GROMACS .gro file of N, CA and C in nm:
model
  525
    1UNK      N    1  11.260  12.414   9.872
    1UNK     CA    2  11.228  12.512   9.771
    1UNK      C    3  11.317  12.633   9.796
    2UNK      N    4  11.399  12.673   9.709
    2UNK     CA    5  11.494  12.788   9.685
    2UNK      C    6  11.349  12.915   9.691
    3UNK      N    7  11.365  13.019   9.725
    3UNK     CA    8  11.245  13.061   9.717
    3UNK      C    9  11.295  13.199   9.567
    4UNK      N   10  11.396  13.275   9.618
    4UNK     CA   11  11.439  13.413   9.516
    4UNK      C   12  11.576  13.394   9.486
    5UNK      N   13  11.595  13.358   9.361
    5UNK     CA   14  11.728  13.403   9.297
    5UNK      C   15  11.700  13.461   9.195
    6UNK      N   16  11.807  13.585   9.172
    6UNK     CA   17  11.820  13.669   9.060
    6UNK      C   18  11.811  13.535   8.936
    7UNK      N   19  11.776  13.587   8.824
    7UNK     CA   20  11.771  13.524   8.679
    7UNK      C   21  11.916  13.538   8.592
    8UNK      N   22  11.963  13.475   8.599
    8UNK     CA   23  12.119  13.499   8.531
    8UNK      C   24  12.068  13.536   8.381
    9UNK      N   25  11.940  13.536   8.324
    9UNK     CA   26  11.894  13.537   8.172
    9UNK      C   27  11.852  13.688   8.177
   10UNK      N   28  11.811  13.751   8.304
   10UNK     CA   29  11.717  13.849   8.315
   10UNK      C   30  11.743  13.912   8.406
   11UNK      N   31  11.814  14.073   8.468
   11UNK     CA   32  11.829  14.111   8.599
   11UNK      C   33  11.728  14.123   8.624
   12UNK      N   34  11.587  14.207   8.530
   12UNK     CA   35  11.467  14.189   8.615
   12UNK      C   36  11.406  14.111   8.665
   13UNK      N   37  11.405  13.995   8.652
   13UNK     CA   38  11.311  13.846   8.645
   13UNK      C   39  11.410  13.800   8.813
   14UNK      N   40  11.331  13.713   8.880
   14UNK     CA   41  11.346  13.712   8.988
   14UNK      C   42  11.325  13.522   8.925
   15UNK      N   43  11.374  13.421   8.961
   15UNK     CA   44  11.323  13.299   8.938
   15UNK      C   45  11.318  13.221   9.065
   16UNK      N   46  11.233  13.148   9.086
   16UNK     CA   47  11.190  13.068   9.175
   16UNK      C   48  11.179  12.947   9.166
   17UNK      N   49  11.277  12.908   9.245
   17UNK     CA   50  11.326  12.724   9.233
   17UNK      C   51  11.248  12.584   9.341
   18UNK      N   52  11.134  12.552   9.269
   18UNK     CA   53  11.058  12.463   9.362
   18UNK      C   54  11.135  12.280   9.279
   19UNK      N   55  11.121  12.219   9.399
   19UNK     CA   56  11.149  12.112   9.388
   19UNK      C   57  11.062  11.982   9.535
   20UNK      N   58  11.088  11.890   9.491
   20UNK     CA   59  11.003  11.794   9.555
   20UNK      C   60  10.899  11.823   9.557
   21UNK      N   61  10.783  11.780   9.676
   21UNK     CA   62  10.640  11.772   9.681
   21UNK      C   63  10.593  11.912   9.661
   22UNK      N   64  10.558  11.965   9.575
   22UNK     CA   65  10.484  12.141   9.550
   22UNK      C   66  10.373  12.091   9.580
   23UNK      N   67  10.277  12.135   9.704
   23UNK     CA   68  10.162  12.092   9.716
   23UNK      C   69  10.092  12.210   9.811
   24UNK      N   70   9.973  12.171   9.900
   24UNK     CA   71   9.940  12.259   9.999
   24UNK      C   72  10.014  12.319  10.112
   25UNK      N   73  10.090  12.194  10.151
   25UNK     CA   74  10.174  12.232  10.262
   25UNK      C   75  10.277  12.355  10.225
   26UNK      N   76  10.309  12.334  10.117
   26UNK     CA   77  10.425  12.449  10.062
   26UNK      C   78  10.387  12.499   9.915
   27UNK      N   79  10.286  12.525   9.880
   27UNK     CA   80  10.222  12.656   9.821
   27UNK      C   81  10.227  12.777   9.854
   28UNK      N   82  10.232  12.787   9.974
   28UNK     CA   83  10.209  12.984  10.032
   28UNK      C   84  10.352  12.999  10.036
   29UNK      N   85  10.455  12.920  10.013
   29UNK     CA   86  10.614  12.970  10.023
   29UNK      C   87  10.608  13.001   9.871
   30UNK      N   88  10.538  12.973   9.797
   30UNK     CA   89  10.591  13.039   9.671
   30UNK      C   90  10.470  13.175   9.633
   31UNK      N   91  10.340  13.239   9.653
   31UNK     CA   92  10.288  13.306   9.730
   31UNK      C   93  10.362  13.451   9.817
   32UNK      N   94  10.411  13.368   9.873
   32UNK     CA   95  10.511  13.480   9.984
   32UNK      C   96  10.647  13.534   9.868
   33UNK      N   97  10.705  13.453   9.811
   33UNK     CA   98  10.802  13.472   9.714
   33UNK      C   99  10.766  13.571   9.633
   34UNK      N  100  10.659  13.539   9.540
   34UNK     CA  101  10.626  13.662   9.451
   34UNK      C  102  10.610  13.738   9.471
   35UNK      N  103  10.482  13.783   9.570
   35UNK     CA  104  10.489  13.915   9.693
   35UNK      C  105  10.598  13.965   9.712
   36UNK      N  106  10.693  13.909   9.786
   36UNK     CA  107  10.828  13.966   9.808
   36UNK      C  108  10.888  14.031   9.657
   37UNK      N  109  10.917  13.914   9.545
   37UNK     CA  110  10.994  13.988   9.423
   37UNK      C  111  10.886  14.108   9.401
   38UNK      N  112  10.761  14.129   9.395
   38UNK     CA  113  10.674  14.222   9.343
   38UNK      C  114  10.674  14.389   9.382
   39UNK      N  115  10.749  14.324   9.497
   39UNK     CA  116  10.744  14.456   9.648
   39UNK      C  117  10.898  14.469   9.626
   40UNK      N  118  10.980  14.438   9.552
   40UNK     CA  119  11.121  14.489   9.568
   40UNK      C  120  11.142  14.541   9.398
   41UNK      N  121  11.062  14.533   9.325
   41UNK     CA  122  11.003  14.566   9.172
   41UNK      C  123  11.076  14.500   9.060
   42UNK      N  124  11.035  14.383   9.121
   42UNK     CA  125  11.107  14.272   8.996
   42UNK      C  126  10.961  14.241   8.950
   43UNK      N  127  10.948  14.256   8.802
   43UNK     CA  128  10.883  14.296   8.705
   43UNK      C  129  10.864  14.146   8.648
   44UNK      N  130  10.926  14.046   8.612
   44UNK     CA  131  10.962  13.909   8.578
   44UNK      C  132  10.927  13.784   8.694
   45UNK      N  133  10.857  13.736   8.664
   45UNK     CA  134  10.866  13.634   8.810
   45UNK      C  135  10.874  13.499   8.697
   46UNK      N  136  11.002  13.370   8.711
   46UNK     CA  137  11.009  13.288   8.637
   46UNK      C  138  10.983  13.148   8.763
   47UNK      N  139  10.867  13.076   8.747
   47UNK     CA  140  10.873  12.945   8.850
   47UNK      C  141  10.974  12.826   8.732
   48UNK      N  142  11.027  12.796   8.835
   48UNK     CA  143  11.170  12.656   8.792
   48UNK      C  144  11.087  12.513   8.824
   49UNK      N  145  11.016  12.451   8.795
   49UNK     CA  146  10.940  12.338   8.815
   49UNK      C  147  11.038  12.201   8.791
   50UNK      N  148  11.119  12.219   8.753
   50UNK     CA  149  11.205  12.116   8.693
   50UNK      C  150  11.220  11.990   8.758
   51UNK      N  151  11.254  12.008   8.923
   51UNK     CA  152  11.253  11.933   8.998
   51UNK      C  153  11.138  11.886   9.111
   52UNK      N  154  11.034  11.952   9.078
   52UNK     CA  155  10.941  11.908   9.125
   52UNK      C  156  10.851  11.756   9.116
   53UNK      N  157  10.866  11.710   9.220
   53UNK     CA  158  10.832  11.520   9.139
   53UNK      C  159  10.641  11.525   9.212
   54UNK      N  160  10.578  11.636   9.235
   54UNK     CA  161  10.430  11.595   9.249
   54UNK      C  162  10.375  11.743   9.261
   55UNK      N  163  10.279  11.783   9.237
   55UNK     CA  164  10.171  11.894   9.248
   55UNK      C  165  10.006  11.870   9.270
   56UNK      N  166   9.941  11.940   9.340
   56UNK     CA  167   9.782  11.891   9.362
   56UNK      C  168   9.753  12.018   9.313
   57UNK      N  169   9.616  12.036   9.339
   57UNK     CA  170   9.516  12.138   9.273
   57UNK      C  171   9.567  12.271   9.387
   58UNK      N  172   9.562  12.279   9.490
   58UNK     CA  173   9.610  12.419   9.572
   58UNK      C  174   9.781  12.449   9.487
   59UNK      N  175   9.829  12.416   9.492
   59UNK     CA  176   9.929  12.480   9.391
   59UNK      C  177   9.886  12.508   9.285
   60UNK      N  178   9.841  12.462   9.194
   60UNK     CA  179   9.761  12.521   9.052
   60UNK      C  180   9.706  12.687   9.112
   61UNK      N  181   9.638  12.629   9.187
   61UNK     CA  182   9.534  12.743   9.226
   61UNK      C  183   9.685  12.882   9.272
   62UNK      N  184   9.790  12.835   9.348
   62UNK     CA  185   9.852  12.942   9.395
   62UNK      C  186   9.926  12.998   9.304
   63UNK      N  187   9.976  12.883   9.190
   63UNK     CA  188   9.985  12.939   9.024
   63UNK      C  189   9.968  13.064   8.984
   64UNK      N  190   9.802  13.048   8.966
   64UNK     CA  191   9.766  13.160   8.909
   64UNK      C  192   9.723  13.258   9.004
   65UNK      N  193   9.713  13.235   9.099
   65UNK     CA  194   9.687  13.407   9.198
   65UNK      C  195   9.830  13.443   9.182
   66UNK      N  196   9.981  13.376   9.155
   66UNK     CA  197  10.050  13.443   9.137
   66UNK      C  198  10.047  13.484   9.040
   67UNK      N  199  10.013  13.438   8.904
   67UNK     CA  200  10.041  13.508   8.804
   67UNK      C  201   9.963  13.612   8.821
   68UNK      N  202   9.808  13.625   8.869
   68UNK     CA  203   9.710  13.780   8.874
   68UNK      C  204   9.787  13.865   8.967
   69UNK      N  205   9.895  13.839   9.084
   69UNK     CA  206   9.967  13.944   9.093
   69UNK      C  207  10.059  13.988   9.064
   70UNK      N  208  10.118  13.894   8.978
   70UNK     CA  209  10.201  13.974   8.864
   70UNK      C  210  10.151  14.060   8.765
   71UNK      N  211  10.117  14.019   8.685
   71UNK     CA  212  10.012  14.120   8.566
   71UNK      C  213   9.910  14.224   8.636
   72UNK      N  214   9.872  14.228   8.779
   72UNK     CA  215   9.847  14.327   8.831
   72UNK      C  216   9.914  14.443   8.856
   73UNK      N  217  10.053  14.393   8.906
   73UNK     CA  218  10.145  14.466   8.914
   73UNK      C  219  10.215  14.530   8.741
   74UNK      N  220  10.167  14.490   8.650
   74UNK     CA  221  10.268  14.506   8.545
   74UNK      C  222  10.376  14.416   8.522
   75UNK      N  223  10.377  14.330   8.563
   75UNK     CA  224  10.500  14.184   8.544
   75UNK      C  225  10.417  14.097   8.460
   76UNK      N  226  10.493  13.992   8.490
   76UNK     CA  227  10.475  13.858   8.439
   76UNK      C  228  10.486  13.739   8.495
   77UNK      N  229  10.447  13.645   8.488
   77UNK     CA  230  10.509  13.517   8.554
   77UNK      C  231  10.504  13.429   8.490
   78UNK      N  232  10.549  13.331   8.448
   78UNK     CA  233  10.575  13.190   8.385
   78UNK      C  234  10.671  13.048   8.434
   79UNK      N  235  10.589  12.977   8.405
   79UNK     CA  236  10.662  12.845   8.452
   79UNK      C  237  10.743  12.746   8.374
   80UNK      N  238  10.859  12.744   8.400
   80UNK     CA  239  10.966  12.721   8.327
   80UNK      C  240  11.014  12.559   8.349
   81UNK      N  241  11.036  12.481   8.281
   81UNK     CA  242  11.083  12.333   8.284
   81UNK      C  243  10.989  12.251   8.305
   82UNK      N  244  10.881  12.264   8.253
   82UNK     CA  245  10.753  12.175   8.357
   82UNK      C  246  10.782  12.018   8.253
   83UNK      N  247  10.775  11.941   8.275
   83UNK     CA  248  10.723  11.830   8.162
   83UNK      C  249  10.704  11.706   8.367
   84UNK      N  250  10.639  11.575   8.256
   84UNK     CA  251  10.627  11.438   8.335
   84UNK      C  252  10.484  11.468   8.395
   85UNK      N  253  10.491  11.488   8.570
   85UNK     CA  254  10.373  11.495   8.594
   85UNK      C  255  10.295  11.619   8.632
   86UNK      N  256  10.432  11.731   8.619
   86UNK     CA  257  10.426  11.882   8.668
   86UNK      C  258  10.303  11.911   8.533
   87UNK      N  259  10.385  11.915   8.404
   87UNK     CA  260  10.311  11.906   8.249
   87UNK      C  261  10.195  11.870   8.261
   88UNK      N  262  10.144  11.726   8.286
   88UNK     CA  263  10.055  11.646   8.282
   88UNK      C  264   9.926  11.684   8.364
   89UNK      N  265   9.958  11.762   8.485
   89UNK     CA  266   9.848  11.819   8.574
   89UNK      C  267   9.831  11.946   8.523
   90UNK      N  268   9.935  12.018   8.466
   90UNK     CA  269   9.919  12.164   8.372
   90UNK      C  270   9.796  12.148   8.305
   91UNK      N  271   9.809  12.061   8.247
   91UNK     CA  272   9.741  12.012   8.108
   91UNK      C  273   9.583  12.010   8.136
   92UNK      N  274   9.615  11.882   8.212
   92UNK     CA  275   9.457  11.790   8.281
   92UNK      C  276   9.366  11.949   8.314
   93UNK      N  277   9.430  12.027   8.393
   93UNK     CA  278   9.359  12.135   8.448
   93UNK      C  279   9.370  12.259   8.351
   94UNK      N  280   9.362  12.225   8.214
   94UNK     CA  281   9.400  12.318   8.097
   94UNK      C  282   9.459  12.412   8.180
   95UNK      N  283   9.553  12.500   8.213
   95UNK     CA  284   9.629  12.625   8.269
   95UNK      C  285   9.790  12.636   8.191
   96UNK      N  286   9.816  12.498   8.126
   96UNK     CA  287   9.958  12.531   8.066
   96UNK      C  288   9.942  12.670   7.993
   97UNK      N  289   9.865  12.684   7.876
   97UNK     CA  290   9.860  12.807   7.771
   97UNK      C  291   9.882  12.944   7.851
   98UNK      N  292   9.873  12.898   8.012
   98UNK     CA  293   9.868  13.003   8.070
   98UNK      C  294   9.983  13.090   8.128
   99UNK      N  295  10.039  12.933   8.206
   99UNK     CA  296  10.127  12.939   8.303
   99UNK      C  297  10.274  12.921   8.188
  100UNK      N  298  10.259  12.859   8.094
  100UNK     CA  299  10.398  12.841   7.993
  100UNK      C  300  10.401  12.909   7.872
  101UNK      N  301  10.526  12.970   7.826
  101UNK     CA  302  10.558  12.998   7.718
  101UNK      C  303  10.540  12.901   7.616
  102UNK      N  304  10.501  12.918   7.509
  102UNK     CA  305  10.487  12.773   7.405
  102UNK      C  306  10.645  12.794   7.340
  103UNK      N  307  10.739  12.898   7.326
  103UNK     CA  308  10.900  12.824   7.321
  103UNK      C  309  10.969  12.901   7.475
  104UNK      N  310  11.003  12.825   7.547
  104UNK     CA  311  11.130  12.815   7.675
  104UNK      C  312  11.225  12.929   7.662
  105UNK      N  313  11.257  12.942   7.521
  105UNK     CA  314  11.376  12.989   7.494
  105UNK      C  315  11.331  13.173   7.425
  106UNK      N  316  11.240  13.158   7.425
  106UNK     CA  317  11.155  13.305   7.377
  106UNK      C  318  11.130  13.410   7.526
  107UNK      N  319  11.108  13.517   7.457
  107UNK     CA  320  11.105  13.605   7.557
  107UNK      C  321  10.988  13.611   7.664
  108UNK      N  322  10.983  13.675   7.772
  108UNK     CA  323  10.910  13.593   7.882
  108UNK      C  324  10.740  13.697   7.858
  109UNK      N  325  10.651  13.592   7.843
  109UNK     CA  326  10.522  13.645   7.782
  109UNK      C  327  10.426  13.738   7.909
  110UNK      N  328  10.374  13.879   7.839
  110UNK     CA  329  10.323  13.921   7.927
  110UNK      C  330  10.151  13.910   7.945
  111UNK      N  331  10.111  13.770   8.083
  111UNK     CA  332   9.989  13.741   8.036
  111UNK      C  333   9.856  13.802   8.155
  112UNK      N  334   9.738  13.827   8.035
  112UNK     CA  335   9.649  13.911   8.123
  112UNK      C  336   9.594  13.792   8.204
  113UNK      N  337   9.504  13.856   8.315
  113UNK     CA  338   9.398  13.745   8.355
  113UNK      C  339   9.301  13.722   8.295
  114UNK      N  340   9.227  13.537   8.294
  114UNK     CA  341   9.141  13.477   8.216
  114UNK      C  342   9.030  13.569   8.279
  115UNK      N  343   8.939  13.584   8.191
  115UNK     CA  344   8.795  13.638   8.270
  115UNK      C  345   8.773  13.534   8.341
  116UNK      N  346   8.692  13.559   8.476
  116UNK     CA  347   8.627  13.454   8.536
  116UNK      C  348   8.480  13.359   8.502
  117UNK      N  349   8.460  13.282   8.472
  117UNK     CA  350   8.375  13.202   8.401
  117UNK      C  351   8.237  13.215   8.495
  118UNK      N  352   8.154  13.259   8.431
  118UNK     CA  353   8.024  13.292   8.509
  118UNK      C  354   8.003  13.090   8.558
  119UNK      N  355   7.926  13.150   8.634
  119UNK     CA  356   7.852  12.990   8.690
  119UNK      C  357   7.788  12.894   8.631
  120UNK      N  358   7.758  12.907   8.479
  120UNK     CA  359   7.673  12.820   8.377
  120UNK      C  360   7.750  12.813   8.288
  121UNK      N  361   7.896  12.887   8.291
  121UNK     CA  362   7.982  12.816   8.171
  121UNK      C  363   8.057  12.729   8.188
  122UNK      N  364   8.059  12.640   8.104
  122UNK     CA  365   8.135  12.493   8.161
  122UNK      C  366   8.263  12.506   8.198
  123UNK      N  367   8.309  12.397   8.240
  123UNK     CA  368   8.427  12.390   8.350
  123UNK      C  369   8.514  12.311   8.315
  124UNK      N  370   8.593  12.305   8.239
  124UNK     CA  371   8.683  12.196   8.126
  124UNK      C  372   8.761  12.076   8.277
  125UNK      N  373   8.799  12.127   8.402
  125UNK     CA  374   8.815  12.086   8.491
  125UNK      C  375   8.667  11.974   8.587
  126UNK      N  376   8.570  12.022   8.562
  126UNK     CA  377   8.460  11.965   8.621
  126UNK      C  378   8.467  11.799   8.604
  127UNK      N  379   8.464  11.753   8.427
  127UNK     CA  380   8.431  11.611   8.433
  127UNK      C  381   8.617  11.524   8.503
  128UNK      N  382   8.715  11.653   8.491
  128UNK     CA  383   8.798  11.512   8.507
  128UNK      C  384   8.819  11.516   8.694
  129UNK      N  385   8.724  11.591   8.785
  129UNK     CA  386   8.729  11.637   8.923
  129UNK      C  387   8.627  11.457   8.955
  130UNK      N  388   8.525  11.501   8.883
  130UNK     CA  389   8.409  11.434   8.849
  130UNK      C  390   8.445  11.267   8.845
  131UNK      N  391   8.556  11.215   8.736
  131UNK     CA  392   8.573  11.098   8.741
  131UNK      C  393   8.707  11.067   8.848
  132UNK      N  394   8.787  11.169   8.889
  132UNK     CA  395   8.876  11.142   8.993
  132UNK      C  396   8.747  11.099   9.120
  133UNK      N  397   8.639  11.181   9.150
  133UNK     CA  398   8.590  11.133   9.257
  133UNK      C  399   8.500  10.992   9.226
  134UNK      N  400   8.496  10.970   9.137
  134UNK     CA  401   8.402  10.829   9.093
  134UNK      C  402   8.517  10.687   9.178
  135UNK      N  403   8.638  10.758   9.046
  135UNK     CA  404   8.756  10.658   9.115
  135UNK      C  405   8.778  10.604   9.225
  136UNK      N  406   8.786  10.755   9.337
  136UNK     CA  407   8.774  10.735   9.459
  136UNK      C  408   8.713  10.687   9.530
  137UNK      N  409   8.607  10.645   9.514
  137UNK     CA  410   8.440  10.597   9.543
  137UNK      C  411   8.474  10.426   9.556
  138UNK      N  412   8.510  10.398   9.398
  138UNK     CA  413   8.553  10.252   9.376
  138UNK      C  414   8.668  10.223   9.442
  139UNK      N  415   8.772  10.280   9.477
  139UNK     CA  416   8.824  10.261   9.531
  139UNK      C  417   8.860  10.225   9.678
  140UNK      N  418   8.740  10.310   9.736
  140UNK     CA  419   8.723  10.291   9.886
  140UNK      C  420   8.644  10.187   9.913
  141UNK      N  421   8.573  10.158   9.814
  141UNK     CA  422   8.471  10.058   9.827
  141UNK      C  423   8.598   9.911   9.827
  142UNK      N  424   8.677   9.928   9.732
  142UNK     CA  425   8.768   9.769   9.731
  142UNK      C  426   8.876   9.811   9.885
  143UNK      N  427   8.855   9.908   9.897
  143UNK     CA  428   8.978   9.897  10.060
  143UNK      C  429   8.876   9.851  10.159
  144UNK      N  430   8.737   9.899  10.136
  144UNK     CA  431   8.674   9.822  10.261
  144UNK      C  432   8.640   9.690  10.221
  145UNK      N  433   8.640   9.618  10.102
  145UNK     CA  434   8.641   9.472  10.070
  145UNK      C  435   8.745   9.423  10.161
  146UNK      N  436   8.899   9.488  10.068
  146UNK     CA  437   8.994   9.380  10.116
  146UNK      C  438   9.014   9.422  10.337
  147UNK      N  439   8.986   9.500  10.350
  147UNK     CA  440   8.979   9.481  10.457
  147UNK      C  441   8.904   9.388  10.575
  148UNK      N  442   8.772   9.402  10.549
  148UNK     CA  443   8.672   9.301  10.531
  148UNK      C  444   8.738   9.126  10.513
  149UNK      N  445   8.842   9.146  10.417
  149UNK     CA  446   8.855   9.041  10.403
  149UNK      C  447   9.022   8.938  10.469
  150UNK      N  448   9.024   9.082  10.481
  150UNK     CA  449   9.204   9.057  10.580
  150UNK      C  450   9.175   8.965  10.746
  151UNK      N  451   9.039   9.109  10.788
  151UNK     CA  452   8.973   9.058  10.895
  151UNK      C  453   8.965   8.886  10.931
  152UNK      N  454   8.898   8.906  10.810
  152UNK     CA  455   8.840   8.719  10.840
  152UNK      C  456   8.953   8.625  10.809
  153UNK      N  457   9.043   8.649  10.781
  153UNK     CA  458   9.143   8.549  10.743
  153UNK      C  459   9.263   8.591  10.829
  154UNK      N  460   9.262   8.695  10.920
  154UNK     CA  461   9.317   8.676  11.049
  154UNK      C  462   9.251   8.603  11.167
  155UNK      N  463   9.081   8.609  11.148
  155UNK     CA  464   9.028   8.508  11.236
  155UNK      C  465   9.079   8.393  11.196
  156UNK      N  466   9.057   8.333  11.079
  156UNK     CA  467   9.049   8.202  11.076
  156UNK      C  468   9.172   8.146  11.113
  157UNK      N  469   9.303   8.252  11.084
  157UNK     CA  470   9.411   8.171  11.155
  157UNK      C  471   9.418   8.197  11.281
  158UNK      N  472   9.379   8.302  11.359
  158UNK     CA  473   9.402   8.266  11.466
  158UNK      C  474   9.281   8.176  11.541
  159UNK      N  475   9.152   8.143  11.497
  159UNK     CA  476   9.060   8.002  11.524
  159UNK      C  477   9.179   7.904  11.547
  160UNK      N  478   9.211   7.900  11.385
  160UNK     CA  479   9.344   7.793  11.377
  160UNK      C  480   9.438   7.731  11.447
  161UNK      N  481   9.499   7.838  11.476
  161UNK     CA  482   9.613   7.857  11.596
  161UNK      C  483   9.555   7.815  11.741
  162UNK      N  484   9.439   7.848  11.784
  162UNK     CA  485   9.400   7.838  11.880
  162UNK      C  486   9.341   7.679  11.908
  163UNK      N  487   9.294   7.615  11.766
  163UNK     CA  488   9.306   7.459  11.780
  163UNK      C  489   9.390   7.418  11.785
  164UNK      N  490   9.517   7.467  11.718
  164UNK     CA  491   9.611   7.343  11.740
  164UNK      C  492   9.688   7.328  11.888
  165UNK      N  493   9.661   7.482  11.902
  165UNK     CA  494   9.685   7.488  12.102
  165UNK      C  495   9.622   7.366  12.176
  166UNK      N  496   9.524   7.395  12.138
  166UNK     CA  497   9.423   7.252  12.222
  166UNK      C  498   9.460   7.141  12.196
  167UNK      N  499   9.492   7.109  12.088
  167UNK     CA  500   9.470   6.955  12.013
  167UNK      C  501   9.598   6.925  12.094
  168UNK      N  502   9.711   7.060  12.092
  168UNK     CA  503   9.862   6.968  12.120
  168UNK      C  504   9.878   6.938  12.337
  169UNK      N  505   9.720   7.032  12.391
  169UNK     CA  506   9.754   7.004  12.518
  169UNK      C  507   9.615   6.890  12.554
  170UNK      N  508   9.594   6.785  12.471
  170UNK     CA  509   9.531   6.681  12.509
  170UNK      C  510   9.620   6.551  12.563
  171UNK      N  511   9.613   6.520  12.632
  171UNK     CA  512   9.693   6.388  12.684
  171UNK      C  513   9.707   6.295  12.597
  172UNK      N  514   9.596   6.260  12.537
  172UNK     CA  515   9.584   6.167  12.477
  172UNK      C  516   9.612   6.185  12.306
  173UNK      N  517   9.705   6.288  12.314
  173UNK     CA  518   9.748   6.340  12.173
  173UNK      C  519   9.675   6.332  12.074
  174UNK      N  520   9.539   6.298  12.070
  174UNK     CA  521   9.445   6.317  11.902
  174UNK      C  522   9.372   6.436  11.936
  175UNK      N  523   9.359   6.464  11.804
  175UNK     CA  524   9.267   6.585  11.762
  175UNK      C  525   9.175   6.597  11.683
   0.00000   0.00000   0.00000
């Protein structure tokens, strides 16, 4: 992850070039980035997603605490090139409208923070958390099948193996 280059579109805008796994492990490098552009008074913060080939929910999440310290500060932040599976988790976790300009090529949007959703208002994120963990459920359940079932069919060959050991050290060669 490139962390600060000037914006060749924007001297104010500071852009930030993530690529490969954007996840927990390297979330707080982009975190530390904005902080830094925020504290040197770059007003613009643009994330480059382009090359990013995976994202989990702690990046989402570091997303938008960057964007609340941008618009805290009086900036902005937006995420620039997203499509495939960068898009697709935008989406799932409704935050695109948030994190993207609806045109690329338009000027860079200055966005407030969402109110925070009291505790009884629904959670557009809840049912699809909800059937990811169902998934997971079924899923663990068929890894302890086929395991279960690897087990026994390494016994039986090595039972196997272990007769034909015998059978071949009988003198009398039958088995």
């Amino acid at each position: 992850m490139r962390l600060l280059a000037p914006d060749p579109a924007d001297p104010r805008a500071v852009r930030v070039l993530a690529g490969g796994a954007f996840d927990r492990s390297s979330c707080h490098q982009l975190t530390t980035a904005v902080r830094d552009a925020l504290a040197v008074g770059s007003d613009c913060i643009v994330v480059d997603v382009e090359h990013v080939t995976s994202i989990d929910a702690s990046t989402i999440r570091a997303l938008l605490t960057c964007r609340d310290l941008a618009v805290a500060a009086g900036g902005s932040l937006r995420v620039v090139k997203d499509s495939g599976i960068v898009a697709r988790v935008l989406d799932i976790c409704d935050v695109r409208r948030l994190l993207c300009p609806p045109d690329p090529s338009g000027p860079v949007p200055v966005v407030r923070p969402a109110p925070k959703p009291s505790p009884s208002s629904g959670d557009s994120a809840r049912p699809f958390v909800a059937e990811v963990n169902r998934s997971s459920a079924v899923l663990r359940g068929h890894a302890a099948d086929l395991v279960v079932a690897s087990r026994e069919i390494m016994n039986r060959i090595a039972a196997d193996r272990a007769a034909r050991s015998v059978r071949s050290m009988r003198p009398d060669g039958e088995g």
